[in-house]
mmCIF file of C-alpha atoms in Angstrom:
data_model
loop_
_atom_site.group_PDB
_atom_site.id
_atom_site.type_symbol
_atom_site.label_atom_id
_atom_site.label_comp_id
_atom_site.label_asym_id
_atom_site.label_seq_id
_atom_site.Cartn_x
_atom_site.Cartn_y
_atom_site.Cartn_z
ATOM 1 C CA UNK A 1 -21.010 12.795 -6.154
ATOM 2 C CA UNK A 2 -23.799 11.693 -4.270
ATOM 3 C CA UNK A 3 -25.805 14.454 -5.428
ATOM 4 C CA UNK A 4 -25.664 13.347 -8.890
ATOM 5 C CA UNK A 5 -27.259 9.996 -7.987
ATOM 6 C CA UNK A 6 -31.107 9.900 -7.824
ATOM 7 C CA UNK A 7 -32.870 7.616 -5.563
ATOM 8 C CA UNK A 8 -35.662 5.330 -6.863
ATOM 9 C CA UNK A 9 -39.100 7.016 -6.097
ATOM 10 C CA UNK A 10 -40.216 4.049 -3.814
ATOM 11 C CA UNK A 11 -37.311 4.693 -1.677
ATOM 12 C CA UNK A 12 -37.299 8.504 -1.200
ATOM 13 C CA UNK A 13 -39.904 8.376 1.481
ATOM 14 C CA UNK A 14 -37.163 7.033 3.744
ATOM 15 C CA UNK A 15 -34.851 9.882 3.419
ATOM 16 C CA UNK A 16 -36.323 12.840 5.068
ATOM 17 C CA UNK A 17 -35.037 15.821 6.911
ATOM 18 C CA UNK A 18 -36.330 18.476 9.375
ATOM 19 C CA UNK A 19 -35.663 22.121 8.853
ATOM 20 C CA UNK A 20 -36.291 25.601 9.707
ATOM 21 C CA UNK A 21 -34.334 29.025 9.390
ATOM 22 C CA UNK A 22 -35.315 30.536 12.494
ATOM 23 C CA UNK A 23 -36.685 29.011 15.824
ATOM 24 C CA UNK A 24 -39.804 31.004 15.445
ATOM 25 C CA UNK A 25 -40.796 29.241 12.263
ATOM 26 C CA UNK A 26 -42.634 25.965 11.970
ATOM 27 C CA UNK A 27 -40.510 22.816 11.203
ATOM 28 C CA UNK A 28 -40.346 22.097 7.408
ATOM 29 C CA UNK A 29 -40.193 18.571 6.261
ATOM 30 C CA UNK A 30 -38.165 17.722 3.227
ATOM 31 C CA UNK A 31 -37.956 14.588 1.180
ATOM 32 C CA UNK A 32 -34.516 13.785 -0.468
ATOM 33 C CA UNK A 33 -34.326 12.879 -4.026
ATOM 34 C CA UNK A 34 -30.756 11.963 -4.203
ATOM 35 C CA UNK A 35 -28.238 9.755 -2.091
ATOM 36 C CA UNK A 36 -27.973 11.110 1.397
ATOM 37 C CA UNK A 37 -24.728 11.983 2.453
ATOM 38 C CA UNK A 38 -23.859 10.492 6.000
ATOM 39 C CA UNK A 39 -26.026 7.422 5.585
ATOM 40 C CA UNK A 40 -24.342 3.945 5.828
ATOM 41 C CA UNK A 41 -24.946 2.822 2.368
ATOM 42 C CA UNK A 42 -24.497 6.251 0.610
ATOM 43 C CA UNK A 43 -20.867 5.303 -0.748
ATOM 44 C CA UNK A 44 -21.804 1.694 -1.813
ATOM 45 C CA UNK A 45 -24.862 2.995 -3.878
ATOM 46 C CA UNK A 46 -22.809 5.669 -5.638
ATOM 47 C CA UNK A 47 -20.007 3.312 -6.645
ATOM 48 C CA UNK A 48 -22.515 0.603 -7.490
ATOM 49 C CA UNK A 49 -24.272 3.086 -9.936
ATOM 50 C CA UNK A 50 -21.035 3.663 -11.715
ATOM 51 C CA UNK A 51 -20.409 -0.123 -12.163
ATOM 52 C CA UNK A 52 -24.031 -0.308 -13.479
ATOM 53 C CA UNK A 53 -23.423 2.447 -15.943
ATOM 54 C CA UNK A 54 -20.330 0.277 -17.012
ATOM 55 C CA UNK A 55 -22.625 -2.812 -17.390
ATOM 56 C CA UNK A 56 -25.615 -0.981 -19.170
ATOM 57 C CA UNK A 57 -23.462 1.208 -21.726
ATOM 58 C CA UNK A 58 -20.100 -0.417 -21.643
ATOM 59 C CA UNK A 59 -20.440 -1.899 -25.105
ATOM 60 C CA UNK A 60 -20.619 1.645 -26.676
ATOM 61 C CA UNK A 61 -17.399 2.481 -24.749
ATOM 62 C CA UNK A 62 -15.198 -0.423 -23.676
ATOM 63 C CA UNK A 63 -12.063 1.443 -22.547
ATOM 64 C CA UNK A 64 -14.226 3.482 -20.375
ATOM 65 C CA UNK A 65 -16.248 0.617 -19.103
ATOM 66 C CA UNK A 66 -13.166 -0.970 -18.032
ATOM 67 C CA UNK A 67 -11.814 1.923 -16.121
ATOM 68 C CA UNK A 68 -15.225 2.481 -14.350
ATOM 69 C CA UNK A 69 -14.898 -1.206 -13.241
ATOM 70 C CA UNK A 70 -11.362 -0.968 -11.861
ATOM 71 C CA UNK A 71 -9.871 2.411 -11.718
ATOM 72 C CA UNK A 72 -12.142 4.136 -9.623
ATOM 73 C CA UNK A 73 -11.759 4.995 -5.878
ATOM 74 C CA UNK A 74 -15.244 6.402 -4.823
ATOM 75 C CA UNK A 75 -15.384 9.591 -6.736
ATOM 76 C CA UNK A 76 -11.592 9.446 -8.039
ATOM 77 C CA UNK A 77 -10.375 7.998 -11.184
ATOM 78 C CA UNK A 78 -6.729 6.941 -11.398
ATOM 79 C CA UNK A 79 -5.869 5.409 -14.682
ATOM 80 C CA UNK A 80 -3.227 5.691 -17.491
ATOM 81 C CA UNK A 81 -2.316 4.884 -21.008
ATOM 82 C CA UNK A 82 0.703 3.800 -23.063
ATOM 83 C CA UNK A 83 0.530 6.448 -25.776
ATOM 84 C CA UNK A 84 -0.765 10.032 -26.220
ATOM 85 C CA UNK A 85 -3.474 8.534 -28.617
ATOM 86 C CA UNK A 86 -4.838 6.049 -26.195
ATOM 87 C CA UNK A 87 -5.008 8.803 -23.494
ATOM 88 C CA UNK A 88 -7.129 11.077 -25.551
ATOM 89 C CA UNK A 89 -9.368 8.138 -26.373
ATOM 90 C CA UNK A 90 -9.935 7.332 -22.801
ATOM 91 C CA UNK A 91 -10.749 11.074 -22.113
ATOM 92 C CA UNK A 92 -13.232 11.127 -24.967
ATOM 93 C CA UNK A 93 -14.856 7.684 -23.701
ATOM 94 C CA UNK A 94 -14.965 8.372 -20.122
ATOM 95 C CA UNK A 95 -16.691 11.812 -20.737
ATOM 96 C CA UNK A 96 -19.328 10.296 -22.995
ATOM 97 C CA UNK A 97 -19.946 7.058 -20.902
ATOM 98 C CA UNK A 98 -20.315 9.375 -17.706
ATOM 99 C CA UNK A 99 -22.649 11.757 -19.775
ATOM 100 C CA UNK A 100 -24.859 9.071 -20.288
ATOM 101 C CA UNK A 101 -25.300 8.776 -16.648
ATOM 102 C CA UNK A 102 -25.936 12.606 -16.297
ATOM 103 C CA UNK A 103 -22.567 12.834 -14.582
ATOM 104 C CA UNK A 104 -19.584 15.233 -15.314
ATOM 105 C CA UNK A 105 -15.910 14.215 -14.845
ATOM 106 C CA UNK A 106 -14.126 17.381 -13.645
ATOM 107 C CA UNK A 107 -10.726 18.265 -12.267
ATOM 108 C CA UNK A 108 -8.775 16.320 -14.888
ATOM 109 C CA UNK A 109 -4.931 16.371 -14.827
ATOM 110 C CA UNK A 110 -2.122 14.497 -16.558
ATOM 111 C CA UNK A 111 1.651 14.398 -16.822
ATOM 112 C CA UNK A 112 1.118 15.121 -20.662
ATOM 113 C CA UNK A 113 0.600 18.830 -21.367
ATOM 114 C CA UNK A 114 -0.587 17.925 -24.767
ATOM 115 C CA UNK A 115 -3.405 16.112 -23.400
ATOM 116 C CA UNK A 116 -4.259 18.910 -20.952
ATOM 117 C CA UNK A 117 -4.609 21.413 -23.752
ATOM 118 C CA UNK A 118 -7.328 19.578 -25.218
ATOM 119 C CA UNK A 119 -9.227 19.708 -22.045
ATOM 120 C CA UNK A 120 -11.451 22.685 -21.310
ATOM 121 C CA UNK A 121 -9.826 24.955 -18.793
ATOM 122 C CA UNK A 122 -12.781 24.903 -16.282
ATOM 123 C CA UNK A 123 -12.597 20.893 -16.257
ATOM 124 C CA UNK A 124 -8.893 21.015 -15.297
ATOM 125 C CA UNK A 125 -7.127 20.370 -11.880
ATOM 126 C CA UNK A 126 -4.506 22.933 -11.085
ATOM 127 C CA UNK A 127 -1.265 22.033 -8.862
ATOM 128 C CA UNK A 128 -0.436 18.994 -6.892
ATOM 129 C CA UNK A 129 -2.962 16.085 -6.454
ATOM 130 C CA UNK A 130 -3.661 14.589 -2.970
ATOM 131 C CA UNK A 131 -4.008 10.869 -2.957
ATOM 132 C CA UNK A 132 -6.215 10.596 0.026
ATOM 133 C CA UNK A 133 -8.189 8.289 2.335
ATOM 134 C CA UNK A 134 -9.634 11.102 4.607
ATOM 135 C CA UNK A 135 -7.890 14.427 4.190
ATOM 136 C CA UNK A 136 -9.571 15.899 7.175
ATOM 137 C CA UNK A 137 -8.012 13.586 9.733
ATOM 138 C CA UNK A 138 -4.991 12.064 8.180
ATOM 139 C CA UNK A 139 -1.734 14.293 9.060
ATOM 140 C CA UNK A 140 0.514 12.251 6.798
ATOM 141 C CA UNK A 141 -0.592 12.363 2.962
ATOM 142 C CA UNK A 142 0.635 11.289 -0.346
ATOM 143 C CA UNK A 143 0.673 13.510 -3.342
ATOM 144 C CA UNK A 144 1.296 13.327 -6.861
ATOM 145 C CA UNK A 145 3.058 16.172 -8.776
ATOM 146 C CA UNK A 146 1.714 15.718 -12.660
ATOM 147 C CA UNK A 147 4.763 18.180 -13.908
ATOM 148 C CA UNK A 148 7.321 16.283 -12.444
ATOM 149 C CA UNK A 149 5.383 12.966 -12.315
ATOM 150 C CA UNK A 150 6.446 11.964 -8.857
ATOM 151 C CA UNK A 151 4.944 11.018 -5.639
ATOM 152 C CA UNK A 152 5.744 12.993 -2.548
ATOM 153 C CA UNK A 153 4.618 13.234 1.118
ATOM 154 C CA UNK A 154 3.358 16.008 3.299
ATOM 155 C CA UNK A 155 3.334 15.926 6.972
ATOM 156 C CA UNK A 156 1.503 17.669 9.780
ATOM 157 C CA UNK A 157 2.644 15.728 12.445
ATOM 158 C CA UNK A 158 3.957 16.952 15.822
ATOM 159 C CA UNK A 159 4.233 15.873 19.546
ATOM 160 C CA UNK A 160 2.474 19.271 20.724
ATOM 161 C CA UNK A 161 3.314 18.213 24.222
ATOM 162 C CA UNK A 162 0.164 16.186 24.616
ATOM 163 C CA UNK A 163 2.051 13.406 26.122
ATOM 164 C CA UNK A 164 -0.859 11.357 27.292
ATOM 165 C CA UNK A 165 -1.617 7.831 25.917
ATOM 166 C CA UNK A 166 -4.907 8.663 24.221
ATOM 167 C CA UNK A 167 -3.337 11.494 22.295
ATOM 168 C CA UNK A 168 -0.176 9.548 21.224
ATOM 169 C CA UNK A 169 -1.827 6.508 19.966
ATOM 170 C CA UNK A 170 -4.598 8.695 18.181
ATOM 171 C CA UNK A 171 -1.742 10.243 16.164
ATOM 172 C CA UNK A 172 -0.146 6.802 15.243
ATOM 173 C CA UNK A 173 -3.270 5.381 14.259
ATOM 174 C CA UNK A 174 -3.832 8.496 11.867
ATOM 175 C CA UNK A 175 -0.679 7.600 9.910
ATOM 176 C CA UNK A 176 -1.590 6.943 6.266
ATOM 177 C CA UNK A 177 0.792 5.022 4.207
ATOM 178 C CA UNK A 178 -1.179 2.472 2.153
ATOM 179 C CA UNK A 179 1.791 1.155 -0.045
ATOM 180 C CA UNK A 180 4.127 0.774 2.832
ATOM 181 C CA UNK A 181 6.787 2.819 1.045
ATOM 182 C CA UNK A 182 7.710 4.321 4.550
ATOM 183 C CA UNK A 183 7.631 1.150 6.169
ATOM 184 C CA UNK A 184 10.933 1.179 7.929
ATOM 185 C CA UNK A 185 10.075 4.484 9.468
ATOM 186 C CA UNK A 186 6.521 3.739 10.219
ATOM 187 C CA UNK A 187 7.874 0.580 11.937
ATOM 188 C CA UNK A 188 9.441 3.052 14.698
ATOM 189 C CA UNK A 189 5.778 4.358 15.327
ATOM 190 C CA UNK A 190 4.467 0.814 15.537
ATOM 191 C CA UNK A 191 7.163 0.059 18.094
ATOM 192 C CA UNK A 192 6.415 3.150 20.139
ATOM 193 C CA UNK A 193 2.891 2.027 20.060
ATOM 194 C CA UNK A 194 3.540 -1.512 21.548
ATOM 195 C CA UNK A 195 6.007 0.112 24.251
ATOM 196 C CA UNK A 196 2.920 2.490 25.287
ATOM 197 C CA UNK A 197 0.784 -0.576 25.824
ATOM 198 C CA UNK A 198 3.409 -2.377 27.632
ATOM 199 C CA UNK A 199 3.646 0.520 30.094
ATOM 200 C CA UNK A 200 0.058 -0.461 31.349
ATOM 201 C CA UNK A 201 -1.039 3.107 31.915
ATOM 202 C CA UNK A 202 -4.617 4.822 31.777
ATOM 203 C CA UNK A 203 -5.834 6.620 28.634
ATOM 204 C CA UNK A 204 -5.306 9.959 30.087
ATOM 205 C CA UNK A 205 -2.094 9.084 31.958
ATOM 206 C CA UNK A 206 1.493 10.326 30.990
ATOM 207 C CA UNK A 207 4.028 7.739 29.770
ATOM 208 C CA UNK A 208 7.315 7.468 31.311
ATOM 209 C CA UNK A 209 10.188 9.926 30.635
ATOM 210 C CA UNK A 210 12.096 7.296 28.470
ATOM 211 C CA UNK A 211 8.879 6.864 26.256
ATOM 212 C CA UNK A 212 8.393 10.566 25.791
ATOM 213 C CA UNK A 213 11.991 10.935 24.908
ATOM 214 C CA UNK A 214 11.722 8.219 21.979
ATOM 215 C CA UNK A 215 8.383 9.892 20.717
ATOM 216 C CA UNK A 216 9.975 13.341 20.665
ATOM 217 C CA UNK A 217 12.596 11.892 18.634
ATOM 218 C CA UNK A 218 10.294 10.203 16.211
ATOM 219 C CA UNK A 219 8.041 13.381 15.856
ATOM 220 C CA UNK A 220 11.110 15.488 15.191
ATOM 221 C CA UNK A 221 12.390 13.025 12.563
ATOM 222 C CA UNK A 222 9.338 12.114 10.772
ATOM 223 C CA UNK A 223 9.221 15.536 9.164
ATOM 224 C CA UNK A 224 12.150 14.454 6.766
ATOM 225 C CA UNK A 225 9.783 12.307 4.809
ATOM 226 C CA UNK A 226 8.976 15.656 2.702
ATOM 227 C CA UNK A 227 12.382 15.083 1.113
ATOM 228 C CA UNK A 228 11.379 11.884 -0.438
ATOM 229 C CA UNK A 229 10.306 11.919 -4.090
ATOM 230 C CA UNK A 230 9.208 8.700 -5.741
ATOM 231 C CA UNK A 231 8.965 8.438 -9.751
ATOM 232 C CA UNK A 232 5.583 7.309 -10.369
ATOM 233 C CA UNK A 233 6.419 5.521 -13.831
ATOM 234 C CA UNK A 234 8.167 2.116 -13.528
ATOM 235 C CA UNK A 235 9.719 2.770 -17.239
ATOM 236 C CA UNK A 236 7.055 -0.139 -18.412
ATOM 237 C CA UNK A 237 6.247 -0.067 -21.938
ATOM 238 C CA UNK A 238 4.388 -2.384 -24.232
ATOM 239 C CA UNK A 239 6.997 -5.244 -24.970
ATOM 240 C CA UNK A 240 8.956 -4.903 -21.831
ATOM 241 C CA UNK A 241 9.633 -7.939 -19.577
ATOM 242 C CA UNK A 242 8.444 -7.774 -16.052
ATOM 243 C CA UNK A 243 9.584 -9.610 -13.191
ATOM 244 C CA UNK A 244 8.377 -9.632 -9.595
ATOM 245 C CA UNK A 245 11.045 -9.785 -6.647
ATOM 246 C CA UNK A 246 10.129 -10.009 -3.158
ATOM 247 C CA UNK A 247 12.175 -10.044 -0.041
ATOM 248 C CA UNK A 248 11.390 -10.954 3.574
ATOM 249 C CA UNK A 249 13.235 -10.800 6.880
ATOM 250 C CA UNK A 250 12.615 -10.696 10.637
ATOM 251 C CA UNK A 251 14.450 -9.338 13.815
ATOM 252 C CA UNK A 252 13.507 -9.873 17.282
ATOM 253 C CA UNK A 253 11.236 -6.458 17.074
ATOM 254 C CA UNK A 254 9.307 -7.154 13.912
ATOM 255 C CA UNK A 255 9.117 -9.029 10.469
ATOM 256 C CA UNK A 256 8.956 -7.443 7.157
ATOM 257 C CA UNK A 257 8.136 -7.945 3.368
ATOM 258 C CA UNK A 258 8.764 -5.797 0.544
ATOM 259 C CA UNK A 259 7.832 -6.156 -3.272
ATOM 260 C CA UNK A 260 9.915 -4.775 -6.212
ATOM 261 C CA UNK A 261 9.082 -4.835 -9.978
ATOM 262 C CA UNK A 262 12.022 -5.369 -12.381
ATOM 263 C CA UNK A 263 11.374 -3.983 -15.719
ATOM 264 C CA UNK A 264 13.716 -4.878 -18.901
ATOM 265 C CA UNK A 265 13.113 -2.878 -22.048
ATOM 266 C CA UNK A 266 15.791 -2.775 -24.733
ATOM 267 C CA UNK A 267 18.451 -3.726 -22.452
ATOM 268 C CA UNK A 268 17.611 -1.121 -19.805
ATOM 269 C CA UNK A 269 16.798 -2.410 -16.423
ATOM 270 C CA UNK A 270 14.793 -0.590 -13.866
ATOM 271 C CA UNK A 271 13.875 -1.612 -10.348
ATOM 272 C CA UNK A 272 11.027 0.079 -8.564
ATOM 273 C CA UNK A 273 9.591 -0.453 -5.262
ATOM 274 C CA UNK A 274 5.810 -1.376 -5.188
ATOM 275 C CA UNK A 275 4.773 -2.257 -1.942
ATOM 276 C CA UNK A 276 5.868 -3.205 1.583
ATOM 277 C CA UNK A 277 4.358 -4.260 4.961
ATOM 278 C CA UNK A 278 5.471 -4.754 8.481
ATOM 279 C CA UNK A 279 4.186 -6.431 11.599
ATOM 280 C CA UNK A 280 5.625 -6.104 15.204
ATOM 281 C CA UNK A 281 6.609 -9.113 17.186
ATOM 282 C CA UNK A 282 3.629 -10.272 19.599
ATOM 283 C CA UNK A 283 3.952 -9.140 23.005
ATOM 284 C CA UNK A 284 3.162 -12.440 24.433
ATOM 285 C CA UNK A 285 4.317 -15.708 23.356
ATOM 286 C CA UNK A 286 8.223 -15.025 23.033
ATOM 287 C CA UNK A 287 8.196 -16.265 19.531
ATOM 288 C CA UNK A 288 11.784 -17.333 18.242
ATOM 289 C CA UNK A 289 13.659 -15.669 15.460
ATOM 290 C CA UNK A 290 13.375 -18.683 13.140
ATOM 291 C CA UNK A 291 9.543 -18.570 13.658
ATOM 292 C CA UNK A 292 9.486 -14.800 13.013
ATOM 293 C CA UNK A 293 11.523 -15.441 9.909
ATOM 294 C CA UNK A 294 8.844 -17.838 8.714
ATOM 295 C CA UNK A 295 6.040 -15.367 9.616
ATOM 296 C CA UNK A 296 7.982 -12.882 7.350
ATOM 297 C CA UNK A 297 7.780 -15.345 4.372
ATOM 298 C CA UNK A 298 4.024 -15.709 4.977
ATOM 299 C CA UNK A 299 3.748 -12.041 4.923
ATOM 300 C CA UNK A 300 5.691 -11.751 1.648
ATOM 301 C CA UNK A 301 3.788 -14.734 0.066
ATOM 302 C CA UNK A 302 0.450 -12.943 0.527
ATOM 303 C CA UNK A 303 2.127 -9.561 -0.496
ATOM 304 C CA UNK A 304 3.363 -10.984 -3.689
ATOM 305 C CA UNK A 305 0.086 -12.582 -4.493
ATOM 306 C CA UNK A 306 -1.988 -9.186 -3.885
ATOM 307 C CA UNK A 307 0.513 -7.107 -5.658
ATOM 308 C CA UNK A 308 0.584 -9.281 -8.756
ATOM 309 C CA UNK A 309 -3.406 -9.256 -8.804
ATOM 310 C CA UNK A 310 -3.329 -5.295 -8.415
ATOM 311 C CA UNK A 311 -0.626 -4.996 -11.220
ATOM 312 C CA UNK A 312 -2.728 -6.655 -13.734
ATOM 313 C CA UNK A 313 0.143 -7.308 -15.877
ATOM 314 C CA UNK A 314 1.697 -10.477 -17.424
ATOM 315 C CA UNK A 315 4.534 -11.319 -15.070
ATOM 316 C CA UNK A 316 7.270 -13.344 -16.736
ATOM 317 C CA UNK A 317 9.191 -14.500 -13.868
ATOM 318 C CA UNK A 318 8.821 -14.306 -9.744
ATOM 319 C CA UNK A 319 11.505 -14.594 -7.400
ATOM 320 C CA UNK A 320 11.164 -14.556 -3.482
ATOM 321 C CA UNK A 321 14.308 -13.919 -1.391
ATOM 322 C CA UNK A 322 14.970 -14.735 2.083
ATOM 323 C CA UNK A 323 18.153 -14.665 4.254
ATOM 324 C CA UNK A 324 17.155 -17.430 6.593
ATOM 325 C CA UNK A 325 18.377 -20.714 5.821
ATOM 326 C CA UNK A 326 16.148 -22.564 8.180
ATOM 327 C CA UNK A 327 12.980 -20.766 6.730
ATOM 328 C CA UNK A 328 14.181 -22.033 3.239
ATOM 329 C CA UNK A 329 14.383 -25.638 4.519
ATOM 330 C CA UNK A 330 10.819 -25.573 5.898
ATOM 331 C CA UNK A 331 9.420 -24.072 2.590
ATOM 332 C CA UNK A 332 11.321 -26.702 0.452
ATOM 333 C CA UNK A 333 9.456 -29.668 2.140
ATOM 334 C CA UNK A 334 5.925 -30.616 2.334
ATOM 335 C CA UNK A 335 4.164 -29.166 5.134
ATOM 336 C CA UNK A 336 3.115 -32.486 6.496
ATOM 337 C CA UNK A 337 6.906 -33.008 7.253
ATOM 338 C CA UNK A 338 6.793 -30.410 10.206
ATOM 339 C CA UNK A 339 4.801 -29.914 13.488
ATOM 340 C CA UNK A 340 1.483 -27.852 13.393
ATOM 341 C CA UNK A 341 2.996 -24.320 13.789
ATOM 342 C CA UNK A 342 5.250 -24.646 11.090
ATOM 343 C CA UNK A 343 3.113 -26.701 8.845
ATOM 344 C CA UNK A 344 0.298 -24.362 8.832
ATOM 345 C CA UNK A 345 2.590 -21.405 7.620
ATOM 346 C CA UNK A 346 4.384 -23.377 5.059
ATOM 347 C CA UNK A 347 0.927 -24.468 3.564
ATOM 348 C CA UNK A 348 -0.106 -20.810 3.366
ATOM 349 C CA UNK A 349 3.183 -19.887 1.586
ATOM 350 C CA UNK A 350 2.802 -22.776 -0.757
ATOM 351 C CA UNK A 351 -0.877 -21.695 -1.551
ATOM 352 C CA UNK A 352 0.409 -18.176 -2.560
ATOM 353 C CA UNK A 353 3.930 -18.925 -4.254
ATOM 354 C CA UNK A 354 5.512 -21.902 -5.781
ATOM 355 C CA UNK A 355 8.232 -23.223 -3.606
ATOM 356 C CA UNK A 356 10.479 -23.220 -6.617
ATOM 357 C CA UNK A 357 10.798 -19.294 -6.621
ATOM 358 C CA UNK A 358 12.219 -19.119 -3.060
ATOM 359 C CA UNK A 359 16.177 -18.199 -2.933
ATOM 360 C CA UNK A 360 18.777 -17.367 -0.563
ATOM 361 C CA UNK A 361 20.230 -13.717 -0.087
ATOM 362 C CA UNK A 362 22.659 -12.273 2.412
ATOM 363 C CA UNK A 363 21.474 -10.112 5.110
ATOM 364 C CA UNK A 364 23.380 -7.103 4.098
ATOM 365 C CA UNK A 365 21.847 -7.084 0.517
ATOM 366 C CA UNK A 366 18.245 -7.615 1.592
ATOM 367 C CA UNK A 367 16.013 -4.548 1.639
ATOM 368 C CA UNK A 368 13.572 -6.171 4.049
ATOM 369 C CA UNK A 369 16.010 -6.271 6.705
ATOM 370 C CA UNK A 370 15.770 -2.355 6.745
ATOM 371 C CA UNK A 371 11.920 -2.780 7.287
ATOM 372 C CA UNK A 372 12.272 -5.406 10.108
ATOM 373 C CA UNK A 373 14.697 -3.205 12.209
ATOM 374 C CA UNK A 374 13.421 0.318 11.258
ATOM 375 C CA UNK A 375 15.444 3.367 10.631
ATOM 376 C CA UNK A 376 14.996 7.096 10.874
ATOM 377 C CA UNK A 377 13.055 9.007 7.927
ATOM 378 C CA UNK A 378 16.412 11.031 7.461
ATOM 379 C CA UNK A 379 18.233 7.956 6.735
ATOM 380 C CA UNK A 380 15.264 6.561 4.548
ATOM 381 C CA UNK A 381 15.556 9.325 2.251
ATOM 382 C CA UNK A 382 18.956 8.613 0.509
ATOM 383 C CA UNK A 383 18.641 4.641 1.356
ATOM 384 C CA UNK A 384 19.386 3.158 -2.124
ATOM 385 C CA UNK A 385 18.810 -0.157 -1.113
ATOM 386 C CA UNK A 386 15.389 0.360 -0.003
ATOM 387 C CA UNK A 387 14.341 2.350 -3.021
ATOM 388 C CA UNK A 388 16.134 0.239 -5.737
ATOM 389 C CA UNK A 389 16.750 -3.040 -4.159
ATOM 390 C CA UNK A 390 20.177 -4.901 -4.407
ATOM 391 C CA UNK A 391 22.660 -3.664 -7.010
ATOM 392 C CA UNK A 392 22.977 -7.075 -8.606
ATOM 393 C CA UNK A 393 19.324 -6.994 -9.621
ATOM 394 C CA UNK A 394 20.339 -4.407 -12.458
ATOM 395 C CA UNK A 395 22.617 -6.990 -13.947
ATOM 396 C CA UNK A 396 22.026 -10.175 -15.848
ATOM 397 C CA UNK A 397 20.787 -13.408 -13.886
ATOM 398 C CA UNK A 398 23.986 -14.986 -14.275
ATOM 399 C CA UNK A 399 25.613 -12.220 -11.879
ATOM 400 C CA UNK A 400 23.150 -12.880 -9.138
ATOM 401 C CA UNK A 401 23.925 -14.698 -5.860
ATOM 402 C CA UNK A 402 24.132 -18.427 -6.009
ATOM 403 C CA UNK A 403 22.521 -20.432 -3.141
ATOM 404 C CA UNK A 404 25.748 -22.279 -2.220
ATOM 405 C CA UNK A 405 25.023 -22.928 1.325
ATOM 406 C CA UNK A 406 26.953 -25.659 2.839
ATOM 407 C CA UNK A 407 25.255 -28.923 2.504
ATOM 408 C CA UNK A 408 26.263 -30.525 5.695
ATOM 409 C CA UNK A 409 24.889 -27.430 7.498
ATOM 410 C CA UNK A 410 21.617 -27.645 5.818
ATOM 411 C CA UNK A 411 21.352 -31.446 6.513
ATOM 412 C CA UNK A 412 22.277 -30.546 10.255
ATOM 413 C CA UNK A 413 19.279 -27.967 10.330
ATOM 414 C CA UNK A 414 17.023 -30.603 8.777
ATOM 415 C CA UNK A 415 17.846 -32.930 11.534
ATOM 416 C CA UNK A 416 17.373 -30.387 14.216
ATOM 417 C CA UNK A 417 14.062 -29.216 13.073
ATOM 418 C CA UNK A 418 12.867 -33.022 13.185
ATOM 419 C CA UNK A 419 14.314 -33.856 16.457
ATOM 420 C CA UNK A 420 11.759 -33.988 19.285
ATOM 421 C CA UNK A 421 13.944 -31.773 21.481
ATOM 422 C CA UNK A 422 14.836 -29.151 18.699
ATOM 423 C CA UNK A 423 13.857 -25.462 19.614
ATOM 424 C CA UNK A 424 12.933 -25.056 15.798
ATOM 425 C CA UNK A 425 10.323 -28.004 15.898
ATOM 426 C CA UNK A 426 8.458 -27.344 19.347
#
């Protein structure tokens, strides 16, 4: 990509390299005419050129211009269409718009074989596509199979008997799961990382036998994620109704949030996991479970906001579900009602989500409960609650759970929270 971006003549003088083929030769000096790989601004300059191309020439190819602005990740284009005709039009427009910048898009692939037949063979990608951040250092990667139209994971992860703090932390930090689909299993790695820090050992020291036992169990289990298959298509079609459902929960170890999209089209309901996040409990501070639940609600509010922006679709309704009555009572009131810690977090929730969308859900029906406690990869593979959400989401709204908490208990909780000696208010 960088080699296709020319530098301005005034800037080329600052991009020089020294070279010789043999130590007996004189050193030659070269001036580079294109963006130099390895320099700090290289990626920015290349991406900025794509956006400028969309601005300068986008009126000729509006579909392609919009894709250049929104659907590129550095040199990779990830986009889609609602029909075969629209997909073909995108291919034509992108090809022509990029040609105006003297650039050629290669390695095309699609789940439509009809479209692929219209693309020259030398420009096609073959096989499974890796969705990467940095494929040279990430042992856990997401792939897309065009023929099956599914996402799947590959893993090159082992404990390899390098049981020192530096090596273990390096492996944990290299796990790549940007969507959070593996959140319940990755949480176990985060908990391992925290436990390792608590041992207070040097970078090149060996952890305790108890930790090593847990670490080996994690490494042997994480291989099971290769069994996971995630349909790419959420079954959305033009005219479908789209709902966003978010769930939050907390345990003494962590708090979590997950977001699902509910697609209703011609009386057919499809539920798909879109994104999830987890946070481990802080080592210091001894935070209470009610406050952890509130932190989980903040995490969910932020995740729902970013997910809605990323989907770029018209969401008809939004729902936030939580299994903590105390958290719901906090959210239901104005932030000024509560003391500083609670007030600040309730205020963040109100900034991201209307308080009216928050509802109660039983713990055993809450998918975020799985993420806040963590489960093995082997168990995650067949966990229907995690991948599809609660069963009742497939039914009409009249069959959903009703928030019928005991009014007297709720009033008691409110009283306790306001009391000066309440553990929920201090």
